[in-house]
């Protein structure tokens, strides 16, 4: 009888163990719940910050309404096309405010206290927001490479076409680039395959001017062949200048159409891969690539800043559970604004002082990570 009872109890014990295996671990349930709340917090922060920044963009565009064919609907369309880029730019502050909203709500409802009583340390609780932050970083990277850059470039082109009928848009300055022996100026691009108002200065090995070519426009036939039209070529030789006119003249260009389009775009509008290629092109031709290199490194710096904001948001909540959620949000917003302004100042000052672009872009994020780490250690 005793042996039979022992066998029955062992069978029931094994059945209970097998049944328990099908139930998710309590810790994982809590992590999923926190991650869900943080995701909701990110959505709330996005719904507040993105319209606010877009409103400022719209106000800026409304100043140009009435010039050329630029109308109110064009200003709204331009602003809408910039939404992915603005989301990428404010992602660190979405991470900060979103996490403070989520964890602050849990703290106000005493759910964080219950989690800590259940045996979860603050550091373990913070793993869930960090996991959601990694998802945010991956989303930003994909958005930057495949969506934001393309939409922003289309927005810039769309706006330029609408304004060009009554504004010069810097045509007198043009687009300048060079390689080892040629300096090229393009007045403007009428479309992807036609460059207008062309100047080409050909130099010898010692840097002296050999020829100066002026063309009314150029049709880009192939990646390295341009057909110049209404051309005047001035040759400098033995202290004499001779001029020759051509109806058309083929020129072997050192630029392909993709390089030209890149030259006409602001650095911040380029995708990471476009920036890498363009920085290599500028450096290979002996040109200043600092502004484009800075734009590339700032994308890495933005990822570091996002991590820093996530880390910084955790002691906001755990360090002051009794403080109201509104006070936390105001304090977090003030820190976010201060960090944003400081980052802009450092970037512009570093570019003027010609500091290393990687140093300029990475220092703010690394500094904030160190600061957040110190605060976390003091809090916990």
Short mmCIF file of C-alpha atoms in Angstrom, two decimals:
data_model
loop_
_atom_site.label_atom_id
_atom_site.label_comp_id
_atom_site.label_asym_id
_atom_site.label_seq_id
_atom_site.Cartn_x
_atom_site.Cartn_y
_atom_site.Cartn_z
CA UNK A 1 0.00 0.00 0.00
CA UNK A 2 2.79 2.39 0.91
CA UNK A 3 4.64 1.59 -2.30
CA UNK A 4 1.45 2.09 -4.33
CA UNK A 5 0.77 5.43 -2.64
CA UNK A 6 4.36 6.54 -3.29
CA UNK A 7 4.02 5.58 -6.98
CA UNK A 8 0.77 7.50 -7.32
CA UNK A 9 2.22 10.60 -5.66
CA UNK A 10 5.30 10.44 -7.91
CA UNK A 11 3.04 10.22 -10.98
CA UNK A 12 1.06 13.27 -9.88
CA UNK A 13 4.31 15.14 -9.14
CA UNK A 14 5.63 14.43 -12.65
CA UNK A 15 2.29 15.53 -14.12
CA UNK A 16 2.47 18.81 -12.18
CA UNK A 17 6.04 19.41 -13.35
CA UNK A 18 5.12 18.77 -17.01
CA UNK A 19 2.11 21.07 -16.65
CA UNK A 20 4.31 23.78 -15.14
CA UNK A 21 6.64 23.62 -18.12
CA UNK A 22 3.84 24.86 -20.37
CA UNK A 23 3.29 28.01 -18.28
CA UNK A 24 5.55 30.99 -19.10
CA UNK A 25 8.01 31.98 -16.38
CA UNK A 26 6.65 34.82 -14.20
CA UNK A 27 9.74 36.88 -14.91
CA UNK A 28 9.17 36.68 -18.67
CA UNK A 29 5.54 37.72 -18.20
CA UNK A 30 6.68 40.76 -16.23
CA UNK A 31 9.31 41.63 -18.88
CA UNK A 32 6.68 41.45 -21.62
CA UNK A 33 4.32 43.61 -19.59
CA UNK A 34 7.02 46.25 -18.99
CA UNK A 35 8.08 46.14 -22.65
CA UNK A 36 4.44 46.65 -23.68
CA UNK A 37 4.13 49.64 -21.36
CA UNK A 38 7.39 51.12 -22.67
CA UNK A 39 6.18 50.66 -26.25
CA UNK A 40 2.99 52.52 -25.36
CA UNK A 41 5.15 55.22 -23.77
CA UNK A 42 7.18 55.53 -26.99
CA UNK A 43 3.97 55.95 -28.96
CA UNK A 44 2.74 58.65 -26.59
CA UNK A 45 6.07 60.51 -26.76
CA UNK A 46 6.06 60.25 -30.56
CA UNK A 47 2.49 61.56 -30.78
CA UNK A 48 3.57 64.63 -28.78
CA UNK A 49 7.08 65.38 -30.10
CA UNK A 50 6.68 64.59 -33.80
CA UNK A 51 3.69 66.92 -34.42
CA UNK A 52 5.45 69.64 -32.40
CA UNK A 53 8.63 69.56 -34.50
CA UNK A 54 6.61 69.19 -37.70
CA UNK A 55 4.60 72.27 -36.75
CA UNK A 56 7.83 74.28 -36.59
CA UNK A 57 8.79 72.91 -40.03
CA UNK A 58 5.42 73.93 -41.40
CA UNK A 59 5.73 77.46 -40.01
CA UNK A 60 9.11 77.77 -41.71
CA UNK A 61 7.67 76.60 -45.04
CA UNK A 62 4.65 78.91 -44.87
CA UNK A 63 7.05 81.86 -45.19
CA UNK A 64 7.77 80.74 -48.79
CA UNK A 65 4.14 80.34 -49.82
CA UNK A 66 3.39 82.58 -52.80
CA UNK A 67 6.86 82.39 -54.30
CA UNK A 68 6.84 80.72 -57.70
CA UNK A 69 4.25 77.95 -57.70
CA UNK A 70 4.73 77.15 -54.01
CA UNK A 71 1.34 76.95 -52.30
CA UNK A 72 -0.03 76.00 -48.88
CA UNK A 73 -0.66 72.40 -49.98
CA UNK A 74 2.98 72.21 -51.11
CA UNK A 75 4.13 73.34 -47.66
CA UNK A 76 2.00 70.64 -46.01
CA UNK A 77 3.26 68.00 -48.47
CA UNK A 78 6.89 69.02 -47.90
CA UNK A 79 6.41 68.83 -44.12
CA UNK A 80 4.73 65.42 -44.39
CA UNK A 81 7.62 64.06 -46.46
CA UNK A 82 10.04 65.16 -43.74
CA UNK A 83 8.23 63.20 -41.00
CA UNK A 84 10.52 60.12 -41.15
CA UNK A 85 13.62 62.32 -40.92
CA UNK A 86 12.21 64.23 -37.94
CA UNK A 87 11.32 60.95 -36.22
CA UNK A 88 14.93 59.79 -36.62
CA UNK A 89 16.27 63.06 -35.25
CA UNK A 90 14.09 63.00 -32.13
CA UNK A 91 14.41 59.24 -31.49
CA UNK A 92 16.74 59.74 -28.46
CA UNK A 93 14.21 62.04 -26.81
CA UNK A 94 11.33 59.71 -27.65
CA UNK A 95 13.32 57.03 -25.81
CA UNK A 96 13.82 59.31 -22.80
CA UNK A 97 10.26 60.61 -22.46
CA UNK A 98 8.64 57.32 -23.49
CA UNK A 99 10.52 55.32 -20.86
CA UNK A 100 9.83 57.93 -18.16
CA UNK A 101 6.12 57.84 -19.06
CA UNK A 102 6.00 54.04 -18.93
CA UNK A 103 8.04 53.46 -15.77
CA UNK A 104 6.53 56.52 -14.10
CA UNK A 105 3.04 55.14 -14.66
CA UNK A 106 4.10 51.80 -13.17
CA UNK A 107 5.62 53.62 -10.20
CA UNK A 108 2.51 55.75 -9.58
CA UNK A 109 0.34 52.61 -9.64
CA UNK A 110 2.76 50.90 -7.21
CA UNK A 111 3.44 48.18 -9.79
CA UNK A 112 7.19 48.75 -9.59
CA UNK A 113 7.04 48.21 -5.83
CA UNK A 114 5.18 44.95 -6.38
CA UNK A 115 7.81 43.82 -8.90
CA UNK A 116 10.60 44.60 -6.47
CA UNK A 117 8.80 42.74 -3.68
CA UNK A 118 8.51 39.79 -6.08
CA UNK A 119 12.31 39.73 -6.25
CA UNK A 120 13.09 41.74 -9.39
CA UNK A 121 15.93 44.22 -8.96
CA UNK A 122 15.81 47.64 -10.68
CA UNK A 123 18.58 46.52 -13.03
CA UNK A 124 16.60 43.46 -14.10
CA UNK A 125 13.46 45.57 -14.56
CA UNK A 126 15.47 47.95 -16.78
CA UNK A 127 16.28 45.13 -19.21
CA UNK A 128 12.81 45.41 -20.76
CA UNK A 129 13.15 49.12 -21.71
CA UNK A 130 16.62 48.42 -23.10
CA UNK A 131 15.20 45.61 -25.25
CA UNK A 132 12.52 47.92 -26.65
CA UNK A 133 15.24 50.55 -27.20
CA UNK A 134 17.23 48.09 -29.33
CA UNK A 135 14.12 47.53 -31.45
CA UNK A 136 13.79 51.32 -31.77
CA UNK A 137 17.42 51.60 -32.93
CA UNK A 138 16.95 48.89 -35.56
CA UNK A 139 13.77 50.58 -36.79
CA UNK A 140 15.57 53.93 -37.02
CA UNK A 141 18.46 52.36 -38.99
CA UNK A 142 16.10 50.74 -41.51
CA UNK A 143 14.01 53.91 -41.78
CA UNK A 144 17.12 56.03 -42.35
CA UNK A 145 18.54 53.80 -45.07
CA UNK A 146 15.40 52.95 -47.05
CA UNK A 147 12.71 55.57 -46.34
CA UNK A 148 13.76 58.86 -44.72
CA UNK A 149 16.61 59.74 -47.10
CA UNK A 150 14.58 59.08 -50.23
CA UNK A 151 11.54 61.03 -49.01
CA UNK A 152 13.62 63.98 -47.83
CA UNK A 153 15.47 64.18 -51.14
CA UNK A 154 12.18 64.09 -53.04
CA UNK A 155 10.85 66.83 -50.76
CA UNK A 156 13.90 69.02 -51.43
CA UNK A 157 13.59 68.52 -55.19
CA UNK A 158 9.83 69.13 -55.13
CA UNK A 159 10.28 72.37 -53.18
CA UNK A 160 13.15 73.56 -55.39
CA UNK A 161 11.11 73.01 -58.58
CA UNK A 162 8.19 74.98 -57.14
CA UNK A 163 10.41 77.90 -56.03
CA UNK A 164 12.80 78.03 -58.98
CA UNK A 165 10.42 80.02 -61.16
CA UNK A 166 10.93 83.10 -59.01
CA UNK A 167 14.07 82.36 -56.98
CA UNK A 168 17.63 81.81 -58.06
CA UNK A 169 18.32 79.36 -55.23
CA UNK A 170 22.05 80.06 -55.34
CA UNK A 171 22.55 79.55 -59.07
CA UNK A 172 25.21 82.25 -59.17
CA UNK A 173 27.23 80.14 -56.77
CA UNK A 174 26.56 76.78 -58.36
CA UNK A 175 27.91 73.36 -57.47
CA UNK A 176 31.69 73.05 -57.19
CA UNK A 177 33.76 69.87 -57.17
CA UNK A 178 37.16 68.68 -58.38
CA UNK A 179 39.60 65.84 -58.80
CA UNK A 180 43.41 65.95 -59.11
CA UNK A 181 43.51 67.89 -62.41
CA UNK A 182 40.04 69.31 -63.01
CA UNK A 183 37.79 71.81 -61.27
CA UNK A 184 34.12 71.64 -62.26
CA UNK A 185 31.34 74.16 -61.63
CA UNK A 186 27.72 73.37 -62.44
CA UNK A 187 25.26 76.24 -62.34
CA UNK A 188 22.34 73.92 -61.57
CA UNK A 189 20.77 70.65 -62.65
CA UNK A 190 17.64 71.07 -64.76
CA UNK A 191 17.06 67.32 -64.34
CA UNK A 192 19.09 64.21 -63.59
CA UNK A 193 20.65 64.00 -67.07
CA UNK A 194 21.21 67.69 -67.90
CA UNK A 195 23.59 70.14 -66.22
CA UNK A 196 23.27 73.84 -67.03
CA UNK A 197 25.98 76.55 -67.04
CA UNK A 198 29.18 74.48 -67.03
CA UNK A 199 32.71 75.61 -66.26
CA UNK A 200 35.70 73.26 -66.42
CA UNK A 201 39.20 74.30 -65.38
CA UNK A 202 41.94 71.87 -66.39
CA UNK A 203 45.22 72.10 -64.44
CA UNK A 204 48.68 70.68 -65.10
CA UNK A 205 50.72 68.65 -62.63
CA UNK A 206 52.03 71.82 -60.97
CA UNK A 207 48.58 73.36 -60.58
CA UNK A 208 48.79 75.89 -63.42
CA UNK A 209 45.74 76.51 -65.61
CA UNK A 210 45.83 74.77 -68.99
CA UNK A 211 42.31 75.22 -70.36
CA UNK A 212 39.09 76.91 -69.34
CA UNK A 213 35.92 75.43 -70.84
CA UNK A 214 32.57 77.20 -70.69
CA UNK A 215 29.41 75.43 -71.91
CA UNK A 216 25.78 76.48 -71.92
CA UNK A 217 24.64 73.02 -70.86
CA UNK A 218 25.74 69.38 -70.85
CA UNK A 219 23.75 66.22 -71.54
CA UNK A 220 25.01 63.26 -69.52
CA UNK A 221 25.19 60.47 -72.08
CA UNK A 222 27.00 57.87 -70.01
CA UNK A 223 28.54 57.61 -66.56
CA UNK A 224 31.73 59.25 -67.79
CA UNK A 225 30.73 60.97 -71.07
CA UNK A 226 29.15 64.43 -71.16
CA UNK A 227 28.08 66.12 -74.38
CA UNK A 228 28.75 69.84 -73.95
CA UNK A 229 26.75 72.29 -76.08
CA UNK A 230 27.58 75.89 -77.15
CA UNK A 231 31.14 75.52 -75.92
CA UNK A 232 34.01 78.00 -75.65
CA UNK A 233 37.44 76.52 -74.85
CA UNK A 234 40.22 78.91 -73.85
CA UNK A 235 43.76 77.52 -73.93
CA UNK A 236 46.58 79.07 -71.91
CA UNK A 237 50.04 78.42 -73.40
CA UNK A 238 53.28 80.44 -73.51
CA UNK A 239 51.63 83.55 -72.07
CA UNK A 240 49.05 83.47 -74.86
CA UNK A 241 45.31 82.78 -74.70
CA UNK A 242 43.45 81.26 -77.62
CA UNK A 243 39.72 80.67 -77.79
CA UNK A 244 37.91 77.99 -79.81
CA UNK A 245 34.17 77.59 -80.20
CA UNK A 246 32.28 74.30 -80.65
CA UNK A 247 28.62 73.54 -81.16
CA UNK A 248 29.08 70.26 -79.27
CA UNK A 249 32.05 68.70 -77.55
CA UNK A 250 32.35 65.41 -75.65
CA UNK A 251 34.08 65.56 -72.28
CA UNK A 252 35.28 62.64 -70.15
CA UNK A 253 33.84 63.50 -66.74
CA UNK A 254 35.12 62.28 -63.40
CA UNK A 255 31.56 62.44 -62.03
CA UNK A 256 28.67 60.08 -62.64
CA UNK A 257 25.02 61.20 -62.34
CA UNK A 258 24.72 59.72 -58.84
CA UNK A 259 27.71 61.77 -57.64
CA UNK A 260 26.18 64.96 -59.06
CA UNK A 261 22.84 64.38 -57.37
CA UNK A 262 24.66 63.72 -54.11
CA UNK A 263 26.51 67.02 -54.41
CA UNK A 264 23.23 68.91 -54.61
CA UNK A 265 21.77 67.33 -51.44
CA UNK A 266 22.35 68.48 -47.85
CA UNK A 267 24.54 66.01 -45.92
CA UNK A 268 21.79 65.23 -43.42
CA UNK A 269 19.45 64.12 -46.23
CA UNK A 270 21.73 61.29 -47.38
CA UNK A 271 21.39 57.69 -46.24
CA UNK A 272 24.29 56.06 -44.37
CA UNK A 273 25.51 54.16 -47.45
CA UNK A 274 25.30 57.30 -49.60
CA UNK A 275 27.35 59.19 -47.03
CA UNK A 276 30.01 56.46 -46.92
CA UNK A 277 30.36 56.48 -50.71
CA UNK A 278 30.38 60.28 -50.94
CA UNK A 279 32.97 60.72 -48.19
CA UNK A 280 35.22 58.25 -50.02
CA UNK A 281 34.70 60.14 -53.28
CA UNK A 282 35.50 63.53 -51.76
CA UNK A 283 38.61 62.26 -50.02
CA UNK A 284 39.84 60.42 -53.12
CA UNK A 285 39.59 63.67 -55.11
CA UNK A 286 41.31 65.77 -52.45
CA UNK A 287 38.18 67.68 -51.37
CA UNK A 288 36.96 68.66 -47.92
CA UNK A 289 34.70 65.88 -46.63
CA UNK A 290 34.30 67.07 -43.03
CA UNK A 291 30.64 68.11 -43.25
CA UNK A 292 29.64 64.78 -44.85
CA UNK A 293 31.84 62.77 -42.48
CA UNK A 294 30.26 64.59 -39.55
CA UNK A 295 26.76 63.76 -40.86
CA UNK A 296 27.79 60.10 -41.10
CA UNK A 297 29.30 59.93 -37.61
CA UNK A 298 26.32 61.79 -36.13
CA UNK A 299 24.14 58.85 -37.15
CA UNK A 300 26.32 56.65 -34.93
CA UNK A 301 26.29 59.36 -32.27
CA UNK A 302 22.49 59.44 -32.39
CA UNK A 303 22.38 55.70 -31.64
CA UNK A 304 24.70 56.23 -28.65
CA UNK A 305 22.52 59.12 -27.49
CA UNK A 306 19.42 56.90 -27.68
CA UNK A 307 21.09 54.32 -25.45
CA UNK A 308 22.16 57.11 -23.10
CA UNK A 309 18.61 58.49 -22.87
CA UNK A 310 17.25 55.01 -22.09
CA UNK A 311 19.79 54.56 -19.29
CA UNK A 312 19.17 58.08 -18.03
CA UNK A 313 15.42 57.54 -17.81
CA UNK A 314 15.69 54.63 -15.36
CA UNK A 315 17.04 56.53 -12.30
CA UNK A 316 14.43 59.22 -13.02
CA UNK A 317 11.79 56.80 -11.82
CA UNK A 318 13.54 54.57 -9.31
CA UNK A 319 15.35 57.48 -7.72
CA UNK A 320 12.18 59.36 -6.84
CA UNK A 321 9.17 57.08 -6.59
CA UNK A 322 7.23 59.57 -4.47
CA UNK A 323 7.60 62.38 -6.98
CA UNK A 324 4.63 62.94 -9.26
CA UNK A 325 4.77 61.74 -12.88
CA UNK A 326 4.26 65.26 -14.21
CA UNK A 327 7.36 66.52 -12.40
CA UNK A 328 9.40 63.67 -13.85
CA UNK A 329 8.18 64.46 -17.35
CA UNK A 330 8.99 68.17 -17.04
CA UNK A 331 12.47 67.41 -15.73
CA UNK A 332 13.06 64.83 -18.50
CA UNK A 333 11.87 67.29 -21.14
CA UNK A 334 14.22 69.99 -19.85
CA UNK A 335 17.15 67.58 -19.93
CA UNK A 336 16.19 66.47 -23.44
CA UNK A 337 16.08 70.07 -24.69
CA UNK A 338 19.41 70.90 -23.03
CA UNK A 339 21.09 67.81 -24.52
CA UNK A 340 19.68 68.58 -27.98
CA UNK A 341 20.93 72.16 -27.91
CA UNK A 342 24.33 71.11 -26.55
CA UNK A 343 24.68 68.49 -29.28
CA UNK A 344 23.90 71.08 -31.98
CA UNK A 345 26.38 73.58 -30.50
CA UNK A 346 29.16 71.00 -30.27
CA UNK A 347 28.57 69.83 -33.85
CA UNK A 348 28.62 73.33 -35.36
CA UNK A 349 31.53 74.55 -33.24
CA UNK A 350 33.55 71.42 -34.00
CA UNK A 351 32.97 71.84 -37.72
CA UNK A 352 34.11 75.48 -37.59
CA UNK A 353 37.19 74.53 -35.56
CA UNK A 354 37.85 71.60 -37.94
CA UNK A 355 37.93 69.01 -35.17
CA UNK A 356 37.78 65.30 -35.93
CA UNK A 357 34.20 64.48 -37.11
CA UNK A 358 34.09 61.19 -35.17
CA UNK A 359 35.17 62.98 -31.99
CA UNK A 360 32.55 65.71 -32.47
CA UNK A 361 29.72 63.25 -33.11
CA UNK A 362 30.48 60.60 -30.50
CA UNK A 363 31.55 62.66 -27.49
CA UNK A 364 28.02 63.89 -26.48
CA UNK A 365 26.55 60.36 -26.55
CA UNK A 366 29.52 58.80 -24.72
CA UNK A 367 29.45 61.57 -22.10
CA UNK A 368 25.73 61.02 -21.49
CA UNK A 369 26.23 57.23 -21.21
CA UNK A 370 28.93 57.79 -18.57
CA UNK A 371 26.69 60.26 -16.74
CA UNK A 372 23.76 57.83 -16.82
CA UNK A 373 26.00 55.01 -15.56
CA UNK A 374 27.20 57.12 -12.62
CA UNK A 375 23.60 58.08 -11.76
CA UNK A 376 22.49 54.44 -11.98
CA UNK A 377 25.25 53.35 -9.58
CA UNK A 378 24.35 56.07 -7.09
CA UNK A 379 20.64 55.25 -7.33
CA UNK A 380 20.99 51.50 -6.93
#
